[in-house]
PDB file of C-alpha atoms in Angstrom:
ATOM      1  CA  MET G   1     -65.154 -14.611 -57.867  1.00  0.00           C
ATOM      2  CA  LYS G   2     -61.683 -15.364 -56.159  1.00  0.00           C
ATOM      3  CA  LYS G   3     -61.456 -18.930 -54.820  1.00  0.00           C
ATOM      4  CA  ARG G   4     -60.220 -19.247 -51.353  1.00  0.00           C
ATOM      5  CA  ILE G   5     -57.195 -21.078 -50.756  1.00  0.00           C
ATOM      6  CA  LYS G   6     -57.628 -23.530 -48.114  1.00  0.00           C
ATOM      7  CA  ARG G   7     -55.264 -23.408 -44.958  1.00  0.00           C
ATOM      8  CA  TRP G   8     -53.150 -26.421 -44.177  1.00  0.00           C
ATOM      9  CA  TYR G   9     -55.580 -27.715 -41.381  1.00  0.00           C
ATOM     10  CA  GLU G  10     -58.684 -27.420 -43.674  1.00  0.00           C
ATOM     11  CA  LYS G  11     -57.465 -29.826 -46.130  1.00  0.00           C
ATOM     12  CA  ASN G  12     -58.054 -32.669 -43.381  1.00  0.00           C
ATOM     13  CA  GLU G  13     -61.566 -32.941 -42.162  1.00  0.00           C
ATOM     14  CA  TYR G  14     -60.742 -34.189 -38.867  1.00  0.00           C
ATOM     15  CA  LEU G  15     -57.955 -31.632 -38.028  1.00  0.00           C
ATOM     16  CA  ASN G  16     -60.342 -28.857 -39.268  1.00  0.00           C
ATOM     17  CA  ALA G  17     -62.862 -30.162 -36.897  1.00  0.00           C
ATOM     18  CA  PHE G  18     -60.413 -30.125 -34.066  1.00  0.00           C
ATOM     19  CA  MET G  19     -59.390 -26.681 -34.837  1.00  0.00           C
ATOM     20  CA  ASN G  20     -62.924 -25.470 -34.551  1.00  0.00           C
ATOM     21  CA  LEU G  21     -63.200 -27.302 -31.461  1.00  0.00           C
ATOM     22  CA  MET G  22     -60.277 -25.648 -29.962  1.00  0.00           C
ATOM     23  CA  GLN G  23     -61.144 -21.962 -31.304  1.00  0.00           C
ATOM     24  CA  ASP G  24     -64.416 -22.454 -29.507  1.00  0.00           C
ATOM     25  CA  LEU G  25     -62.819 -22.811 -25.997  1.00  0.00           C
ATOM     26  CA  SER G  26     -61.632 -20.382 -23.623  1.00  0.00           C
ATOM     27  CA  ILE G  27     -58.223 -18.812 -23.870  1.00  0.00           C
ATOM     28  CA  GLU G  28     -57.410 -20.513 -20.427  1.00  0.00           C
ATOM     29  CA  LYS G  29     -58.585 -24.018 -21.791  1.00  0.00           C
ATOM     30  CA  GLN G  30     -56.816 -23.524 -25.283  1.00  0.00           C
ATOM     31  CA  CYS G  31     -53.552 -22.797 -23.199  1.00  0.00           C
ATOM     32  CA  GLU G  32     -54.138 -25.850 -21.195  1.00  0.00           C
ATOM     33  CA  ILE G  33     -54.517 -28.123 -24.229  1.00  0.00           C
ATOM     34  CA  ALA G  34     -51.662 -26.318 -26.017  1.00  0.00           C
ATOM     35  CA  ILE G  35     -48.972 -26.951 -23.393  1.00  0.00           C
ATOM     36  CA  ASP G  36     -50.106 -30.660 -23.205  1.00  0.00           C
ATOM     37  CA  MET G  37     -50.016 -30.939 -26.996  1.00  0.00           C
ATOM     38  CA  ILE G  38     -46.620 -29.511 -27.254  1.00  0.00           C
ATOM     39  CA  ILE G  39     -45.099 -31.802 -24.671  1.00  0.00           C
ATOM     40  CA  LYS G  40     -46.853 -34.773 -26.436  1.00  0.00           C
ATOM     41  CA  SER G  41     -45.888 -33.874 -29.942  1.00  0.00           C
ATOM     42  CA  SER G  42     -42.582 -33.108 -28.849  1.00  0.00           C
ATOM     43  CA  GLU G  43     -41.915 -36.457 -27.219  1.00  0.00           C
ATOM     44  CA  MET G  44     -43.297 -38.073 -30.689  1.00  0.00           C
ATOM     45  CA  ILE G  45     -40.733 -36.608 -32.454  1.00  0.00           C
ATOM     46  CA  ASP G  46     -38.058 -36.042 -29.982  1.00  0.00           C
ATOM     47  CA  ARG G  47     -37.976 -32.158 -30.331  1.00  0.00           C
ATOM     48  CA  ASP G  48     -35.586 -30.490 -28.036  1.00  0.00           C
ATOM     49  CA  TYR G  49     -37.293 -28.269 -25.358  1.00  0.00           C
ATOM     50  CA  THR G  50     -34.816 -25.590 -25.634  1.00  0.00           C
ATOM     51  CA  LYS G  51     -35.795 -24.843 -29.239  1.00  0.00           C
ATOM     52  CA  ILE G  52     -39.389 -25.020 -28.193  1.00  0.00           C
ATOM     53  CA  ILE G  53     -38.437 -22.293 -25.627  1.00  0.00           C
ATOM     54  CA  GLN G  54     -36.465 -20.083 -28.238  1.00  0.00           C
ATOM     55  CA  ASP G  55     -39.602 -20.153 -30.337  1.00  0.00           C
ATOM     56  CA  ILE G  56     -41.808 -19.078 -28.113  1.00  0.00           C
ATOM     57  CA  ALA G  57     -39.582 -16.309 -26.903  1.00  0.00           C
ATOM     58  CA  SER G  58     -39.245 -15.145 -30.338  1.00  0.00           C
ATOM     59  CA  PHE G  59     -42.753 -15.128 -31.403  1.00  0.00           C
ATOM     60  CA  ASP G  60     -44.337 -11.922 -32.626  1.00  0.00           C
ATOM     61  CA  PRO G  61     -48.077 -12.004 -32.914  1.00  0.00           C
ATOM     62  CA  LYS G  62     -48.136  -8.834 -35.295  1.00  0.00           C
ATOM     63  CA  ASP G  63     -46.450 -11.517 -38.062  1.00  0.00           C
ATOM     64  CA  TYR G  64     -49.346 -13.789 -37.960  1.00  0.00           C
ATOM     65  CA  LYS G  65     -53.021 -13.567 -38.656  1.00  0.00           C
ATOM     66  CA  ARG G  66     -54.956 -16.528 -37.939  1.00  0.00           C
ATOM     67  CA  TRP G  67     -57.063 -17.018 -34.630  1.00  0.00           C
ATOM     68  CA  TYR G  68     -54.461 -18.981 -32.960  1.00  0.00           C
ATOM     69  CA  ASP G  69     -51.391 -16.912 -33.661  1.00  0.00           C
ATOM     70  CA  LYS G  70     -52.403 -14.616 -30.825  1.00  0.00           C
ATOM     71  CA  ASN G  71     -50.975 -16.731 -28.036  1.00  0.00           C
ATOM     72  CA  PRO G  72     -47.345 -18.401 -28.575  1.00  0.00           C
ATOM     73  CA  ASN G  73     -48.498 -21.404 -26.765  1.00  0.00           C
ATOM     74  CA  ILE G  74     -51.436 -22.139 -29.038  1.00  0.00           C
ATOM     75  CA  HIS G  75     -49.493 -20.929 -31.840  1.00  0.00           C
ATOM     76  CA  LEU G  76     -46.894 -23.361 -31.292  1.00  0.00           C
ATOM     77  CA  ALA G  77     -48.821 -26.361 -30.386  1.00  0.00           C
ATOM     78  CA  ILE G  78     -50.884 -25.901 -33.630  1.00  0.00           C
ATOM     79  CA  GLU G  79     -47.654 -25.400 -35.695  1.00  0.00           C
ATOM     80  CA  SER G  80     -46.169 -28.371 -34.101  1.00  0.00           C
ATOM     81  CA  LEU G  81     -48.907 -30.854 -35.534  1.00  0.00           C
ATOM     82  CA  ARG G  82     -46.944 -29.950 -39.150  1.00  0.00           C
ATOM     83  CA  ASP G  83     -43.952 -31.836 -37.790  1.00  0.00           C
ATOM     84  CA  LEU G  84     -45.898 -35.024 -37.022  1.00  0.00           C
ATOM     85  CA  ASN G  85     -46.552 -37.707 -39.678  1.00  0.00           C
ATOM     86  CA  GLU G  86     -50.224 -38.176 -40.304  1.00  0.00           C
ATOM     87  CA  GLU G  87     -50.441 -41.301 -37.916  1.00  0.00           C
ATOM     88  CA  GLN G  88     -49.152 -39.098 -35.176  1.00  0.00           C
ATOM     89  CA  ARG G  89     -51.279 -36.393 -36.256  1.00  0.00           C
ATOM     90  CA  GLU G  90     -54.433 -38.404 -36.086  1.00  0.00           C
ATOM     91  CA  TYR G  91     -53.440 -39.930 -32.551  1.00  0.00           C
ATOM     92  CA  ILE G  92     -52.756 -36.396 -31.020  1.00  0.00           C
ATOM     93  CA  ILE G  93     -56.172 -34.859 -32.582  1.00  0.00           C
ATOM     94  CA  GLN G  94     -57.888 -37.940 -31.406  1.00  0.00           C
ATOM     95  CA  GLU G  95     -56.488 -37.705 -27.924  1.00  0.00           C
ATOM     96  CA  PHE G  96     -57.226 -34.061 -27.474  1.00  0.00           C
ATOM     97  CA  THR G  97     -60.507 -34.198 -28.983  1.00  0.00           C
ATOM     98  CA  ASP G  98     -61.326 -36.543 -26.283  1.00  0.00           C
ATOM     99  CA  LYS G  99     -59.914 -34.602 -23.791  1.00  0.00           C
ATOM    100  CA  ILE G 100     -61.684 -31.476 -24.631  1.00  0.00           C
ATOM    101  CA  LEU G 101     -65.066 -33.422 -24.973  1.00  0.00           C
ATOM    102  CA  ASN G 102     -64.579 -35.046 -21.776  1.00  0.00           C
ATOM    103  CA  SER G 103     -64.069 -31.893 -19.898  1.00  0.00           C
ATOM    104  CA  HIS G 104     -67.045 -30.595 -21.163  1.00  0.00           C
ATOM    105  CA  ASN G 105     -69.139 -34.092 -20.299  1.00  0.00           C
ATOM    106  CA  ILE G 106     -70.272 -34.337 -23.956  1.00  0.00           C
ATOM    107  CA  LYS G 107     -70.899 -37.815 -24.854  1.00  0.00           C
ATOM    108  CA  LEU G 108     -70.931 -38.867 -28.444  1.00  0.00           C
ATOM    109  CA  GLU G 109     -72.659 -41.898 -29.213  1.00  0.00           C
ATOM    110  CA  GLY G 110     -71.165 -44.233 -32.061  1.00  0.00           C
ATOM    111  CA  LEU G 111     -67.891 -42.398 -32.069  1.00  0.00           C
ATOM    112  CA  ASN G 112     -64.547 -44.181 -31.034  1.00  0.00           C
TER     113      ASN G 112
END
């Protein structure tokens, strides 16, 4: 049996859980969260917004196979997580997980 290679985000249990949470959202909510993530992550690493716009403009979903590749905003938001260091990534994951859960009025007892 061939062993499946984990995707980059599956290697971190919190990032993987966040990805599963994002995947279950409506496309509209995914886009809303994605745009906020792009802005937040870009501010954290002082990324050039001109480059972001060029990345979105040159996006071709036929080049990708993952669920988040179907929309350029979502693709860019998820890929921007790669540019962050571990601490920054964890901060973004926590902030946007909280935002998603709060928007669904889900209360998790015992978690931060």
